[in-house]
């Protein structure tokens, strides 16, 4: 580790994470979901492939398992599942980020170095006076008065040096009428003419989010290029964590709105990740969406970020938590926050679909298969259990029988606790429920989505279970639902139940890393 360019604050963070990491055994963590070395983790940052490895940076507090002044943590992997921790790369150690080093992205430069772009909170000059707007932590606690600016740091995949001419995008580059306190989360994207674009979010005086686009030939000098898209009030208020990419012939804008209003079975969490799909004219910088959807219909998912893998796959990862449910985290934990399993994206039949990265099959340690099992009351299948598994269930109506009224899968189950997923063909509603998982908090514990194509009773469900979470992929990834649970990992039973008669095929694959 090169410490020559490390500030005392960054060295302190690295010492804290090294000491904290030594106090956490592998059994205390998820097996294949990224957690912080110690302390607190939230939004994924700088998800990228560089120097032969996948890199994941993240919002990070190495000193305690709660949100505080943000650093950037860092981990790398060869296969998107087995993560190796690297020392923290950014600390809030300059006047341009003394309020925290917040979310951003990464790109490889032409000279082979890696560049990180992040939002810094810099104090409002005293002669600017006060403002009604101010930086707040997610709990709503008023913080000192800060402007948000975009900074860069350049390094070798392990150690990074902040640019001496930061900020590269300051508040003076914003159009009139935008809130300088709400200007953040830069996502660098390549443009077809060989230049770089960077998307940021900002808030107008109407309190609604906007996505801005800046352009550069070298990632150091930036110019304002225009407004890519503006929230018209349908999608919450302020937006966070923008991403913009082309996939299967269509362009997608992904953002995480705050304070969303429900719309039927879409957008039910308040804090969401949403995606809009449409066309993009790179000359006029005009994005025209023709549809939108929720990215993940579960309880815990926010701040999604994507990257383009060397083999051409578009891969997404998200923070598997929600600002409104973070009280779910037990008080005595040494780490808090985890990422989803990275997911491969595709666009099929008018929907953005997702599945766990295919690399997970490398870690299958054994398979248990059942075919055409009738289910009426609750049943257990020998060998179908576990808390580190990939479980596939295909459900059909029984031949010459009415379509079953409901079908239930219970998992992470013992004598006291369980979580469950249930589908009702009558309504088309797929429900997840963790209220019996052992939580001590009266938070959101149920969530549902509409799966109309399975109202004939034909349904496929894939459940990825780890020690402290479940991720469900319905009908080949047309819908995803994620949630964290803190049920003791020894609770590993699984059962199936139907109202009426159903027939199931089951494949359980144990995962060992």
Short mmCIF file of C-alpha atoms in Angstrom, two decimals:
data_model
loop_
_atom_site.label_atom_id
_atom_site.label_comp_id
_atom_site.label_asym_id
_atom_site.label_seq_id
_atom_site.Cartn_x
_atom_site.Cartn_y
_atom_site.Cartn_z
CA UNK A 1 0.00 0.00 0.00
CA UNK A 2 1.33 3.42 -0.97
CA UNK A 3 0.81 5.78 1.96
CA UNK A 4 2.97 8.65 0.69
CA UNK A 5 -0.03 10.55 -0.67
CA UNK A 6 -2.48 9.56 2.08
CA UNK A 7 -3.81 12.29 4.33
CA UNK A 8 -3.95 11.69 8.10
CA UNK A 9 -7.73 11.31 7.78
CA UNK A 10 -7.45 8.63 5.10
CA UNK A 11 -4.74 6.79 7.07
CA UNK A 12 -7.02 6.87 10.12
CA UNK A 13 -9.87 5.38 8.08
CA UNK A 14 -7.60 2.63 6.78
CA UNK A 15 -6.43 1.77 10.28
CA UNK A 16 -10.03 1.67 11.54
CA UNK A 17 -11.15 -0.67 8.76
CA UNK A 18 -8.15 -2.98 9.24
CA UNK A 19 -8.85 -3.24 12.96
CA UNK A 20 -12.60 -3.63 12.52
CA UNK A 21 -12.28 -6.23 9.79
CA UNK A 22 -10.22 -8.42 12.10
CA UNK A 23 -13.08 -8.58 14.59
CA UNK A 24 -15.64 -9.95 12.08
CA UNK A 25 -15.56 -13.63 11.21
CA UNK A 26 -16.62 -14.82 7.73
CA UNK A 27 -19.62 -16.58 9.30
CA UNK A 28 -20.95 -13.23 10.53
CA UNK A 29 -21.29 -11.95 6.97
CA UNK A 30 -23.25 -12.97 3.91
CA UNK A 31 -21.43 -15.59 1.87
CA UNK A 32 -21.68 -13.91 -1.55
CA UNK A 33 -23.02 -10.40 -1.04
CA UNK A 34 -20.62 -7.51 -0.58
CA UNK A 35 -20.63 -5.89 2.87
CA UNK A 36 -18.32 -3.19 4.24
CA UNK A 37 -15.02 -4.32 5.79
CA UNK A 38 -16.42 -2.81 8.97
CA UNK A 39 -18.93 -0.09 9.81
CA UNK A 40 -21.52 1.26 7.40
CA UNK A 41 -22.11 0.85 3.64
CA UNK A 42 -24.66 2.41 1.34
CA UNK A 43 -24.74 3.42 -2.37
CA UNK A 44 -22.54 1.56 -4.88
CA UNK A 45 -20.02 3.92 -6.51
CA UNK A 46 -17.58 3.50 -9.37
CA UNK A 47 -18.78 0.03 -10.40
CA UNK A 48 -16.27 -0.74 -13.17
CA UNK A 49 -13.80 -3.13 -14.79
CA UNK A 50 -10.18 -1.99 -14.56
CA UNK A 51 -6.78 -3.69 -14.77
CA UNK A 52 -8.28 -7.16 -15.08
CA UNK A 53 -10.69 -6.94 -12.13
CA UNK A 54 -14.15 -5.70 -11.30
CA UNK A 55 -14.04 -2.78 -8.88
CA UNK A 56 -16.78 -1.75 -6.49
CA UNK A 57 -16.44 1.44 -4.50
CA UNK A 58 -19.13 2.40 -2.00
CA UNK A 59 -20.37 5.01 0.45
CA UNK A 60 -18.67 4.15 3.69
CA UNK A 61 -18.28 4.98 7.36
CA UNK A 62 -15.39 2.86 8.70
CA UNK A 63 -15.89 4.00 12.29
CA UNK A 64 -19.40 2.83 13.17
CA UNK A 65 -22.30 0.82 11.78
CA UNK A 66 -24.46 3.87 11.04
CA UNK A 67 -24.51 6.64 8.44
CA UNK A 68 -22.07 9.48 9.07
CA UNK A 69 -19.61 11.65 7.16
CA UNK A 70 -18.97 9.69 3.99
CA UNK A 71 -15.75 8.09 2.78
CA UNK A 72 -15.29 5.76 -0.21
CA UNK A 73 -14.63 2.11 0.52
CA UNK A 74 -13.25 -0.27 -2.09
CA UNK A 75 -13.39 -3.98 -3.00
CA UNK A 76 -12.37 -5.99 -6.07
CA UNK A 77 -13.38 -9.32 -7.55
CA UNK A 78 -12.53 -11.61 -10.45
CA UNK A 79 -16.00 -13.11 -10.72
CA UNK A 80 -18.49 -10.63 -9.18
CA UNK A 81 -19.12 -12.92 -6.20
CA UNK A 82 -15.90 -13.41 -4.19
CA UNK A 83 -14.85 -9.96 -3.04
CA UNK A 84 -11.45 -8.89 -1.71
CA UNK A 85 -11.27 -5.74 0.38
CA UNK A 86 -8.89 -2.95 -0.59
CA UNK A 87 -8.01 0.04 1.60
CA UNK A 88 -10.41 2.98 1.63
CA UNK A 89 -9.67 5.35 -1.24
CA UNK A 90 -11.33 8.67 -0.34
CA UNK A 91 -11.76 10.55 2.92
CA UNK A 92 -13.37 13.99 3.45
CA UNK A 93 -9.98 15.63 3.99
CA UNK A 94 -10.13 18.78 1.84
CA UNK A 95 -12.15 21.97 1.87
CA UNK A 96 -13.91 20.76 -1.28
CA UNK A 97 -15.31 17.64 0.39
CA UNK A 98 -15.15 18.34 4.10
CA UNK A 99 -18.86 17.55 4.40
CA UNK A 100 -18.31 14.11 2.85
CA UNK A 101 -17.21 12.28 -0.29
CA UNK A 102 -20.50 11.24 -1.85
CA UNK A 103 -21.61 9.08 -4.75
CA UNK A 104 -19.97 8.95 -8.16
CA UNK A 105 -18.44 6.77 -10.84
CA UNK A 106 -15.19 5.57 -12.41
CA UNK A 107 -13.62 5.44 -15.87
CA UNK A 108 -10.30 4.29 -17.33
CA UNK A 109 -8.30 7.10 -18.95
CA UNK A 110 -6.35 6.81 -22.19
CA UNK A 111 -3.06 6.73 -20.26
CA UNK A 112 -4.17 3.63 -18.32
CA UNK A 113 -4.99 5.33 -15.02
CA UNK A 114 -8.40 5.11 -13.39
CA UNK A 115 -10.35 8.26 -12.65
CA UNK A 116 -12.97 8.55 -9.92
CA UNK A 117 -15.53 11.36 -10.03
CA UNK A 118 -17.47 12.06 -6.84
CA UNK A 119 -19.61 14.68 -5.18
CA UNK A 120 -17.95 16.74 -2.49
CA UNK A 121 -19.76 18.83 0.08
CA UNK A 122 -17.95 22.14 0.36
CA UNK A 123 -18.92 24.88 2.84
CA UNK A 124 -20.98 27.78 1.57
CA UNK A 125 -18.77 30.91 1.67
CA UNK A 126 -19.68 33.11 4.60
CA UNK A 127 -20.44 36.08 2.39
CA UNK A 128 -23.10 34.09 0.53
CA UNK A 129 -25.43 34.30 3.49
CA UNK A 130 -27.81 31.62 4.63
CA UNK A 131 -30.31 29.63 2.63
CA UNK A 132 -33.44 27.74 3.44
CA UNK A 133 -31.95 24.75 1.65
CA UNK A 134 -29.21 22.80 3.34
CA UNK A 135 -27.57 19.42 3.34
CA UNK A 136 -29.39 16.92 5.50
CA UNK A 137 -28.53 13.38 6.43
CA UNK A 138 -31.15 10.78 5.43
CA UNK A 139 -32.72 10.93 8.88
CA UNK A 140 -33.54 14.58 8.28
CA UNK A 141 -31.01 16.02 10.70
CA UNK A 142 -29.89 19.48 9.58
CA UNK A 143 -26.20 19.59 8.69
CA UNK A 144 -23.91 22.59 8.21
CA UNK A 145 -24.53 24.66 5.09
CA UNK A 146 -22.81 23.08 2.06
CA UNK A 147 -22.76 23.39 -1.68
CA UNK A 148 -22.34 20.21 -3.71
CA UNK A 149 -19.57 20.12 -6.32
CA UNK A 150 -18.04 17.42 -8.52
CA UNK A 151 -14.42 16.42 -7.83
CA UNK A 152 -12.06 13.86 -9.32
CA UNK A 153 -9.22 11.66 -8.06
CA UNK A 154 -6.86 9.62 -10.24
CA UNK A 155 -5.02 6.43 -9.35
CA UNK A 156 -3.85 2.93 -10.12
CA UNK A 157 -6.73 0.79 -8.88
CA UNK A 158 -5.61 0.95 -5.26
CA UNK A 159 -4.40 4.44 -4.33
CA UNK A 160 -5.86 7.68 -5.68
CA UNK A 161 -4.77 11.33 -5.61
CA UNK A 162 -7.30 14.15 -5.66
CA UNK A 163 -6.94 16.58 -8.55
CA UNK A 164 -5.31 19.87 -7.58
CA UNK A 165 -7.79 21.83 -9.73
CA UNK A 166 -10.96 20.46 -8.12
CA UNK A 167 -13.84 21.03 -8.43
CA UNK A 168 -14.01 20.09 -12.09
CA UNK A 169 -17.73 20.91 -12.14
CA UNK A 170 -18.59 23.67 -9.73
CA UNK A 171 -21.77 25.44 -8.83
CA UNK A 172 -20.85 28.28 -11.19
CA UNK A 173 -21.43 25.92 -14.14
CA UNK A 174 -25.09 25.32 -13.30
CA UNK A 175 -27.90 27.08 -15.17
CA UNK A 176 -29.87 29.66 -13.27
CA UNK A 177 -32.73 28.46 -11.10
CA UNK A 178 -31.14 25.27 -9.78
CA UNK A 179 -30.44 24.48 -6.13
CA UNK A 180 -26.68 24.47 -5.48
CA UNK A 181 -27.21 22.35 -2.37
CA UNK A 182 -28.78 19.49 -4.36
CA UNK A 183 -26.33 18.77 -7.19
CA UNK A 184 -24.69 15.36 -7.08
CA UNK A 185 -23.98 11.75 -8.09
CA UNK A 186 -21.93 12.07 -11.31
CA UNK A 187 -22.11 9.07 -13.67
CA UNK A 188 -19.54 9.12 -16.49
CA UNK A 189 -20.66 7.61 -19.81
CA UNK A 190 -18.88 7.28 -23.18
CA UNK A 191 -20.31 9.27 -26.08
CA UNK A 192 -20.22 8.09 -29.69
CA UNK A 193 -17.93 10.92 -30.83
CA UNK A 194 -15.21 9.65 -28.49
CA UNK A 195 -15.77 12.25 -25.79
CA UNK A 196 -17.04 11.71 -22.28
CA UNK A 197 -20.38 12.66 -20.86
CA UNK A 198 -21.28 12.86 -17.21
CA UNK A 199 -24.80 12.85 -15.84
CA UNK A 200 -25.57 14.58 -12.58
CA UNK A 201 -28.82 15.18 -10.75
CA UNK A 202 -29.92 18.55 -9.50
CA UNK A 203 -33.08 20.05 -8.03
CA UNK A 204 -35.03 22.92 -9.48
CA UNK A 205 -36.71 25.61 -7.43
CA UNK A 206 -39.90 23.59 -7.85
CA UNK A 207 -38.35 20.86 -5.66
CA UNK A 208 -38.23 18.35 -8.53
CA UNK A 209 -35.21 16.47 -9.81
CA UNK A 210 -33.47 17.02 -13.13
CA UNK A 211 -30.76 15.10 -14.96
CA UNK A 212 -28.02 17.34 -16.38
CA UNK A 213 -25.37 16.39 -18.93
CA UNK A 214 -21.83 17.75 -19.05
CA UNK A 215 -19.25 16.93 -21.74
CA UNK A 216 -15.45 16.63 -21.84
CA UNK A 217 -12.71 15.41 -24.15
CA UNK A 218 -10.40 14.33 -21.31
CA UNK A 219 -12.49 14.03 -18.08
CA UNK A 220 -10.64 17.00 -16.54
CA UNK A 221 -12.23 20.00 -18.28
CA UNK A 222 -16.03 19.93 -18.49
CA UNK A 223 -18.70 22.04 -20.16
CA UNK A 224 -22.43 22.11 -19.56
CA UNK A 225 -24.12 20.36 -22.51
CA UNK A 226 -27.78 20.51 -21.56
CA UNK A 227 -30.62 19.02 -19.59
CA UNK A 228 -31.17 15.36 -20.44
CA UNK A 229 -34.49 14.91 -18.65
CA UNK A 230 -36.68 16.64 -16.10
CA UNK A 231 -39.00 15.21 -13.46
CA UNK A 232 -42.52 16.39 -14.16
CA UNK A 233 -43.78 15.37 -10.72
CA UNK A 234 -44.79 11.80 -11.60
CA UNK A 235 -41.64 10.33 -10.07
CA UNK A 236 -41.20 11.64 -6.56
CA UNK A 237 -39.32 14.83 -5.79
CA UNK A 238 -35.50 14.97 -5.83
CA UNK A 239 -33.72 12.31 -7.87
CA UNK A 240 -30.47 10.54 -6.99
CA UNK A 241 -27.90 8.20 -8.59
CA UNK A 242 -28.53 8.59 -12.35
CA UNK A 243 -27.40 6.02 -14.91
CA UNK A 244 -27.84 6.08 -18.68
CA UNK A 245 -27.07 3.22 -21.04
CA UNK A 246 -28.04 1.51 -24.27
CA UNK A 247 -29.23 -2.08 -24.17
CA UNK A 248 -30.77 -4.30 -26.85
CA UNK A 249 -31.47 -1.35 -29.12
CA UNK A 250 -33.06 0.91 -26.51
CA UNK A 251 -31.78 3.66 -24.20
CA UNK A 252 -32.49 3.53 -20.47
CA UNK A 253 -32.38 6.28 -17.88
CA UNK A 254 -32.22 4.94 -14.33
CA UNK A 255 -32.70 7.17 -11.29
CA UNK A 256 -33.59 6.76 -7.62
CA UNK A 257 -36.39 9.19 -6.70
CA UNK A 258 -37.10 10.29 -3.16
CA UNK A 259 -40.64 10.60 -1.79
CA UNK A 260 -42.42 8.62 -4.49
CA UNK A 261 -46.18 8.33 -4.55
CA UNK A 262 -47.60 4.86 -5.18
CA UNK A 263 -49.05 4.14 -8.59
CA UNK A 264 -50.96 0.88 -8.44
CA UNK A 265 -48.41 -1.87 -7.96
CA UNK A 266 -45.54 0.30 -9.19
CA UNK A 267 -43.44 2.56 -6.96
CA UNK A 268 -44.59 1.49 -3.52
CA UNK A 269 -41.51 2.10 -1.35
CA UNK A 270 -41.19 5.89 -1.16
CA UNK A 271 -37.49 5.56 -2.00
CA UNK A 272 -37.24 3.71 -5.32
CA UNK A 273 -35.02 2.88 -8.24
CA UNK A 274 -36.93 3.41 -11.46
CA UNK A 275 -36.02 3.02 -15.11
CA UNK A 276 -37.38 4.79 -18.17
CA UNK A 277 -36.78 3.35 -21.63
CA UNK A 278 -36.84 5.20 -24.92
CA UNK A 279 -34.81 6.84 -27.68
CA UNK A 280 -31.82 9.17 -27.47
CA UNK A 281 -30.62 11.62 -30.09
CA UNK A 282 -26.97 12.22 -29.30
CA UNK A 283 -26.76 15.32 -31.50
CA UNK A 284 -29.66 17.14 -29.86
CA UNK A 285 -29.09 15.36 -26.51
CA UNK A 286 -32.81 14.65 -26.45
CA UNK A 287 -34.07 11.61 -24.53
CA UNK A 288 -37.67 10.56 -25.22
CA UNK A 289 -38.95 7.79 -22.95
CA UNK A 290 -41.90 5.68 -23.98
CA UNK A 291 -42.29 3.52 -20.88
CA UNK A 292 -41.19 3.24 -17.25
CA UNK A 293 -41.03 0.54 -14.59
CA UNK A 294 -39.79 -0.19 -11.12
CA UNK A 295 -36.33 -1.77 -11.09
CA UNK A 296 -36.92 -3.92 -7.99
CA UNK A 297 -40.35 -4.47 -6.43
CA UNK A 298 -39.08 -5.69 -3.06
CA UNK A 299 -38.45 -3.88 0.19
CA UNK A 300 -34.71 -3.20 0.10
CA UNK A 301 -33.25 -1.80 -3.10
CA UNK A 302 -31.88 1.67 -3.93
CA UNK A 303 -29.19 3.60 -5.79
CA UNK A 304 -28.64 1.08 -8.59
CA UNK A 305 -25.56 1.45 -10.78
CA UNK A 306 -24.57 -0.41 -13.95
CA UNK A 307 -21.38 -1.15 -15.85
CA UNK A 308 -20.47 -2.72 -19.18
CA UNK A 309 -18.49 -5.94 -18.68
CA UNK A 310 -15.64 -6.85 -21.06
CA UNK A 311 -17.85 -9.51 -22.66
CA UNK A 312 -20.58 -6.99 -23.46
CA UNK A 313 -23.00 -7.75 -20.64
CA UNK A 314 -24.73 -4.83 -18.92
CA UNK A 315 -24.44 -5.63 -15.21
CA UNK A 316 -26.28 -3.85 -12.41
CA UNK A 317 -25.73 -3.75 -8.67
CA UNK A 318 -27.78 -1.99 -6.00
CA UNK A 319 -27.70 -1.13 -2.32
CA UNK A 320 -29.87 -3.80 -0.67
CA UNK A 321 -31.39 -1.47 1.88
CA UNK A 322 -33.88 1.38 1.95
CA UNK A 323 -33.56 4.66 3.87
CA UNK A 324 -37.00 4.09 5.38
CA UNK A 325 -36.19 0.56 6.60
CA UNK A 326 -32.60 0.94 7.80
CA UNK A 327 -33.81 0.62 11.40
CA UNK A 328 -34.16 -3.08 10.54
CA UNK A 329 -30.40 -3.40 11.15
CA UNK A 330 -29.73 -4.86 14.63
CA UNK A 331 -28.04 -2.51 17.07
CA UNK A 332 -25.12 -4.76 17.94
CA UNK A 333 -23.76 -5.51 14.46
CA UNK A 334 -20.18 -4.69 13.44
CA UNK A 335 -21.16 -4.14 9.80
CA UNK A 336 -24.31 -2.62 8.30
CA UNK A 337 -25.41 -2.59 4.69
CA UNK A 338 -24.89 -4.95 1.78
CA UNK A 339 -25.09 -4.94 -1.99
CA UNK A 340 -27.33 -7.11 -4.12
CA UNK A 341 -25.79 -9.86 -6.17
CA UNK A 342 -24.70 -8.27 -9.46
CA UNK A 343 -27.39 -8.84 -12.09
CA UNK A 344 -27.30 -9.25 -15.86
CA UNK A 345 -29.78 -6.99 -17.64
CA UNK A 346 -31.73 -7.61 -20.82
CA UNK A 347 -34.73 -6.03 -22.53
CA UNK A 348 -37.39 -8.56 -23.48
CA UNK A 349 -41.07 -8.25 -24.34
CA UNK A 350 -41.24 -4.63 -23.31
CA UNK A 351 -39.56 -5.00 -19.90
CA UNK A 352 -36.12 -4.58 -18.42
CA UNK A 353 -35.32 -8.06 -17.09
CA UNK A 354 -32.60 -9.18 -14.69
CA UNK A 355 -30.97 -12.36 -13.43
CA UNK A 356 -28.04 -13.06 -11.09
CA UNK A 357 -24.72 -13.07 -12.97
CA UNK A 358 -24.03 -16.42 -14.57
CA UNK A 359 -20.77 -16.77 -12.62
CA UNK A 360 -22.80 -17.98 -9.66
CA UNK A 361 -23.06 -21.41 -11.29
CA UNK A 362 -19.30 -21.88 -10.67
CA UNK A 363 -20.09 -22.24 -6.98
CA UNK A 364 -22.86 -24.80 -7.14
CA UNK A 365 -21.82 -27.56 -4.74
CA UNK A 366 -24.70 -29.96 -5.27
CA UNK A 367 -28.13 -30.14 -6.86
CA UNK A 368 -31.39 -31.65 -5.61
CA UNK A 369 -34.10 -32.11 -8.25
CA UNK A 370 -37.81 -32.93 -8.04
CA UNK A 371 -40.27 -33.19 -10.91
CA UNK A 372 -44.08 -33.03 -11.00
CA UNK A 373 -44.62 -32.94 -7.26
CA UNK A 374 -48.29 -32.40 -6.30
CA UNK A 375 -48.87 -29.74 -3.65
CA UNK A 376 -52.13 -29.42 -1.74
CA UNK A 377 -51.38 -28.76 1.91
CA UNK A 378 -47.96 -27.78 3.25
CA UNK A 379 -45.13 -30.11 2.22
CA UNK A 380 -41.38 -30.36 2.70
CA UNK A 381 -39.05 -32.02 0.21
CA UNK A 382 -36.07 -34.00 1.44
CA UNK A 383 -32.83 -32.12 0.70
CA UNK A 384 -34.58 -28.88 -0.22
CA UNK A 385 -33.34 -26.62 2.55
CA UNK A 386 -30.48 -24.23 3.26
CA UNK A 387 -29.57 -20.57 3.62
CA UNK A 388 -26.89 -20.30 0.92
CA UNK A 389 -28.76 -21.66 -2.07
CA UNK A 390 -30.11 -20.94 -5.53
CA UNK A 391 -33.66 -22.32 -5.62
CA UNK A 392 -35.77 -22.68 -8.79
CA UNK A 393 -39.47 -23.50 -8.56
CA UNK A 394 -41.78 -23.91 -11.53
CA UNK A 395 -45.49 -24.02 -10.65
CA UNK A 396 -48.33 -25.35 -12.83
CA UNK A 397 -52.03 -25.98 -12.23
CA UNK A 398 -52.88 -29.63 -11.70
CA UNK A 399 -54.30 -31.31 -14.80
CA UNK A 400 -58.10 -31.41 -14.92
CA UNK A 401 -58.30 -29.32 -11.73
CA UNK A 402 -59.30 -25.70 -11.18
CA UNK A 403 -56.38 -23.27 -10.99
CA UNK A 404 -55.04 -23.20 -7.43
CA UNK A 405 -56.13 -20.17 -5.37
CA UNK A 406 -52.67 -19.42 -3.97
CA UNK A 407 -49.18 -20.88 -3.78
CA UNK A 408 -46.78 -20.19 -0.89
CA UNK A 409 -43.05 -20.76 -0.43
CA UNK A 410 -41.68 -20.44 3.09
CA UNK A 411 -37.93 -20.27 3.69
CA UNK A 412 -35.36 -19.28 6.35
CA UNK A 413 -37.72 -21.20 8.60
CA UNK A 414 -37.48 -22.81 12.04
CA UNK A 415 -40.02 -23.40 14.82
CA UNK A 416 -40.45 -19.64 15.40
CA UNK A 417 -39.50 -17.74 12.27
CA UNK A 418 -39.87 -17.72 8.52
CA UNK A 419 -40.10 -15.46 5.48
CA UNK A 420 -42.42 -16.23 2.60
CA UNK A 421 -43.42 -15.54 -0.98
CA UNK A 422 -46.98 -16.05 -2.20
CA UNK A 423 -48.73 -15.85 -5.56
CA UNK A 424 -52.47 -15.59 -6.18
CA UNK A 425 -53.58 -16.36 -9.76
CA UNK A 426 -57.00 -14.79 -9.06
CA UNK A 427 -55.49 -11.35 -8.59
CA UNK A 428 -52.10 -11.75 -10.29
CA UNK A 429 -50.41 -10.44 -7.14
CA UNK A 430 -47.03 -11.77 -6.00
CA UNK A 431 -46.32 -10.96 -2.33
CA UNK A 432 -43.21 -11.17 -0.16
CA UNK A 433 -43.51 -11.08 3.63
CA UNK A 434 -40.76 -10.99 6.27
CA UNK A 435 -42.85 -9.94 9.27
CA UNK A 436 -42.21 -13.33 10.93
CA UNK A 437 -38.46 -13.28 10.27
CA UNK A 438 -37.61 -12.28 13.83
CA UNK A 439 -37.46 -8.52 13.37
CA UNK A 440 -37.98 -6.30 16.39
CA UNK A 441 -39.03 -3.30 14.31
CA UNK A 442 -42.52 -2.43 13.10
CA UNK A 443 -41.33 -1.39 9.65
CA UNK A 444 -42.40 -2.22 6.12
CA UNK A 445 -42.28 -6.03 5.99
CA UNK A 446 -44.56 -6.81 3.04
CA UNK A 447 -44.37 -5.79 -0.57
CA UNK A 448 -46.13 -6.94 -3.72
CA UNK A 449 -46.08 -6.64 -7.47
CA UNK A 450 -48.49 -7.50 -10.27
CA UNK A 451 -47.60 -10.54 -12.40
CA UNK A 452 -50.56 -10.71 -14.81
CA UNK A 453 -49.08 -13.18 -17.28
CA UNK A 454 -49.23 -15.94 -14.64
CA UNK A 455 -52.94 -15.67 -13.85
CA UNK A 456 -53.35 -19.01 -15.62
CA UNK A 457 -51.33 -20.55 -12.77
CA UNK A 458 -48.06 -21.06 -14.70
CA UNK A 459 -45.29 -19.36 -12.74
CA UNK A 460 -41.52 -19.60 -12.33
CA UNK A 461 -39.72 -18.35 -9.23
CA UNK A 462 -36.00 -18.20 -8.55
CA UNK A 463 -34.94 -17.45 -4.96
CA UNK A 464 -31.35 -16.58 -4.16
CA UNK A 465 -30.88 -17.06 -0.42
CA UNK A 466 -27.87 -15.86 1.53
CA UNK A 467 -27.39 -15.62 5.28
CA UNK A 468 -29.03 -12.20 5.61
CA UNK A 469 -31.12 -11.64 2.50
CA UNK A 470 -33.29 -13.05 -0.22
CA UNK A 471 -33.58 -11.98 -3.84
CA UNK A 472 -36.48 -13.30 -5.90
CA UNK A 473 -36.64 -13.33 -9.71
CA UNK A 474 -40.06 -14.03 -11.19
CA UNK A 475 -40.77 -15.43 -14.67
CA UNK A 476 -37.19 -15.43 -15.91
CA UNK A 477 -36.36 -12.10 -14.32
CA UNK A 478 -39.29 -10.01 -15.53
CA UNK A 479 -39.74 -8.91 -11.91
CA UNK A 480 -37.23 -8.82 -9.05
CA UNK A 481 -37.96 -8.49 -5.33
CA UNK A 482 -35.21 -8.07 -2.71
CA UNK A 483 -35.21 -7.90 1.07
CA UNK A 484 -32.80 -8.23 3.97
CA UNK A 485 -33.56 -10.54 6.89
CA UNK A 486 -31.70 -11.14 10.14
CA UNK A 487 -33.16 -14.53 11.01
CA UNK A 488 -30.51 -16.76 12.57
CA UNK A 489 -28.75 -18.59 9.69
CA UNK A 490 -29.51 -21.93 11.34
CA UNK A 491 -33.17 -21.42 10.32
CA UNK A 492 -32.89 -23.24 7.00
CA UNK A 493 -36.11 -25.18 6.37
CA UNK A 494 -38.23 -24.64 3.25
CA UNK A 495 -41.85 -25.61 2.66
CA UNK A 496 -44.45 -25.36 -0.12
CA UNK A 497 -48.18 -24.94 0.26
CA UNK A 498 -51.13 -24.48 -2.12
CA UNK A 499 -54.76 -23.53 -1.80
CA UNK A 500 -56.24 -26.05 -4.16
CA UNK A 501 -53.85 -28.28 -6.10
CA UNK A 502 -50.62 -27.25 -7.81
CA UNK A 503 -47.79 -29.22 -9.39
CA UNK A 504 -44.18 -28.09 -8.98
CA UNK A 505 -40.72 -28.80 -10.34
CA UNK A 506 -37.91 -27.87 -7.94
CA UNK A 507 -34.15 -27.49 -8.35
CA UNK A 508 -32.08 -26.60 -5.29
CA UNK A 509 -28.42 -25.76 -5.77
CA UNK A 510 -26.19 -25.28 -2.75
CA UNK A 511 -23.70 -22.43 -3.04
CA UNK A 512 -20.20 -22.72 -1.58
CA UNK A 513 -17.52 -20.12 -2.11
#
